[in-house]
């Protein structure tokens, strides 16, 4: 079982993820992704889904045409945990190649 990040770890982790914004309710981080069209957006979602299954850590998300909104929070911990930070970094890495 993974725990919520304490204040110091949280600040440090957020500094390493400049494209993600703290979200209040539920406690987590969010990022909006915009693509050329639905096909690109859904392809991205497919790759995130594979990551999520592998990590057993699943996003709260929505998609409207070319836009994907992702919120990462850890249900088991009731807030932001290391698992969210790792998942955010892995999602960011998908876009670098
Ligand atoms: N995803 C997220 N975002 N938070 C969790 O706490 C979580 C999860 N827990 N995916 C996992 C699945 C857990 O329910 C299973 C049983 O491992």
Short mmCIF file of C-alpha atoms and ligand atoms in Angstrom, two decimals:
data_model
loop_
_atom_site.label_atom_id
_atom_site.label_comp_id
_atom_site.label_asym_id
_atom_site.label_seq_id
_atom_site.Cartn_x
_atom_site.Cartn_y
_atom_site.Cartn_z
CA UNK A 1 0.00 0.00 0.00
CA UNK A 2 1.34 3.40 -0.97
CA UNK A 3 0.89 6.55 1.09
CA UNK A 4 0.15 10.18 0.34
CA UNK A 5 3.21 12.32 -0.28
CA UNK A 6 4.16 14.61 2.56
CA UNK A 7 4.48 18.34 1.90
CA UNK A 8 8.20 18.30 1.13
CA UNK A 9 8.06 15.30 -1.23
CA UNK A 10 5.04 16.83 -2.91
CA UNK A 11 6.75 20.16 -3.61
CA UNK A 12 9.80 18.38 -4.97
CA UNK A 13 7.74 16.05 -7.17
CA UNK A 14 5.64 18.89 -8.59
CA UNK A 15 8.78 20.83 -9.47
CA UNK A 16 9.85 17.88 -11.63
CA UNK A 17 6.52 17.94 -13.52
CA UNK A 18 6.08 21.52 -14.78
CA UNK A 19 3.22 20.61 -17.14
CA UNK A 20 1.05 19.16 -14.38
CA UNK A 21 -1.12 21.25 -12.06
CA UNK A 22 -2.19 20.35 -8.54
CA UNK A 23 -5.88 19.48 -8.36
CA UNK A 24 -7.93 19.94 -5.21
CA UNK A 25 -10.79 17.50 -5.26
CA UNK A 26 -9.76 14.76 -5.47
CA UNK A 27 -6.23 15.54 -4.34
CA UNK A 28 -4.04 14.83 -7.36
CA UNK A 29 -2.47 16.37 -10.43
CA UNK A 30 -3.99 17.19 -13.79
CA UNK A 31 -2.85 17.91 -17.31
CA UNK A 32 -4.69 18.70 -20.54
CA UNK A 33 -3.34 17.23 -23.78
CA UNK A 34 -4.37 18.60 -27.19
CA UNK A 35 -3.75 16.71 -30.42
CA UNK A 36 -4.33 17.30 -34.12
CA UNK A 37 -7.50 15.21 -34.21
CA UNK A 38 -9.43 12.39 -32.53
CA UNK A 39 -7.24 9.70 -34.04
CA UNK A 40 -4.12 11.18 -32.42
CA UNK A 41 -5.89 11.67 -29.11
CA UNK A 42 -7.23 8.13 -29.02
CA UNK A 43 -3.87 6.67 -30.03
CA UNK A 44 -2.36 8.49 -27.05
CA UNK A 45 -5.08 7.15 -24.77
CA UNK A 46 -4.33 3.63 -25.96
CA UNK A 47 -0.69 4.03 -25.02
CA UNK A 48 -1.60 5.49 -21.63
CA UNK A 49 -4.01 2.59 -21.06
CA UNK A 50 -1.20 0.10 -21.65
CA UNK A 51 1.03 1.97 -19.18
CA UNK A 52 -1.80 2.07 -16.66
CA UNK A 53 -2.43 -1.66 -16.86
CA UNK A 54 1.26 -2.42 -16.55
CA UNK A 55 1.60 -0.20 -13.48
CA UNK A 56 -1.81 -1.18 -12.09
CA UNK A 57 -2.43 2.55 -11.70
CA UNK A 58 -5.32 4.07 -13.64
CA UNK A 59 -6.11 7.63 -14.65
CA UNK A 60 -9.34 9.51 -14.19
CA UNK A 61 -9.76 11.02 -17.62
CA UNK A 62 -12.02 12.38 -20.29
CA UNK A 63 -11.76 12.90 -24.01
CA UNK A 64 -13.52 15.36 -26.28
CA UNK A 65 -12.45 15.05 -29.92
CA UNK A 66 -8.75 16.05 -29.93
CA UNK A 67 -8.49 16.81 -26.22
CA UNK A 68 -7.63 14.46 -23.36
CA UNK A 69 -7.87 15.60 -19.72
CA UNK A 70 -6.05 13.40 -17.23
CA UNK A 71 -6.27 13.50 -13.47
CA UNK A 72 -3.92 11.33 -11.48
CA UNK A 73 -4.76 10.49 -7.89
CA UNK A 74 -4.28 7.38 -5.79
CA UNK A 75 -7.59 6.03 -4.57
CA UNK A 76 -5.94 3.60 -2.17
CA UNK A 77 -4.06 6.49 -0.49
CA UNK A 78 -6.82 9.09 -0.68
CA UNK A 79 -4.61 11.57 -2.50
CA UNK A 80 -1.38 12.24 -4.35
CA UNK A 81 1.22 9.49 -4.05
CA UNK A 82 4.50 8.49 -5.63
CA UNK A 83 2.52 6.31 -8.05
CA UNK A 84 0.88 9.41 -9.56
CA UNK A 85 4.22 11.13 -9.97
CA UNK A 86 5.73 8.07 -11.66
CA UNK A 87 2.70 7.73 -13.95
CA UNK A 88 2.82 11.43 -14.90
CA UNK A 89 6.50 11.13 -15.79
CA UNK A 90 5.80 7.99 -17.86
CA UNK A 91 2.95 9.75 -19.71
CA UNK A 92 5.18 12.75 -20.42
CA UNK A 93 7.86 10.39 -21.74
CA UNK A 94 5.36 8.95 -24.25
CA UNK A 95 5.22 12.33 -25.95
CA UNK A 96 8.97 12.69 -26.29
CA UNK A 97 9.23 10.05 -29.02
N1 LIG B 1 -5.46 3.41 -9.76
C1 LIG B 1 -5.44 4.54 -9.06
N2 LIG B 1 -5.40 5.71 -9.70
N3 LIG B 1 -5.42 4.52 -7.74
C2 LIG B 1 -5.44 3.38 -7.05
O1 LIG B 1 -5.43 3.41 -5.82
C3 LIG B 1 -5.47 2.16 -7.76
C4 LIG B 1 -5.50 2.22 -9.19
N4 LIG B 1 -5.45 1.00 -7.16
N5 LIG B 1 -5.59 1.11 -9.90
C5 LIG B 1 -5.30 -0.25 -7.85
C6 LIG B 1 -5.82 -0.19 -9.27
C7 LIG B 1 -5.95 -1.30 -6.99
O2 LIG B 1 -7.33 -1.06 -6.85
C8 LIG B 1 -5.74 -2.72 -7.49
C9 LIG B 1 -6.49 -3.71 -6.65
O3 LIG B 1 -4.37 -2.99 -7.44
#
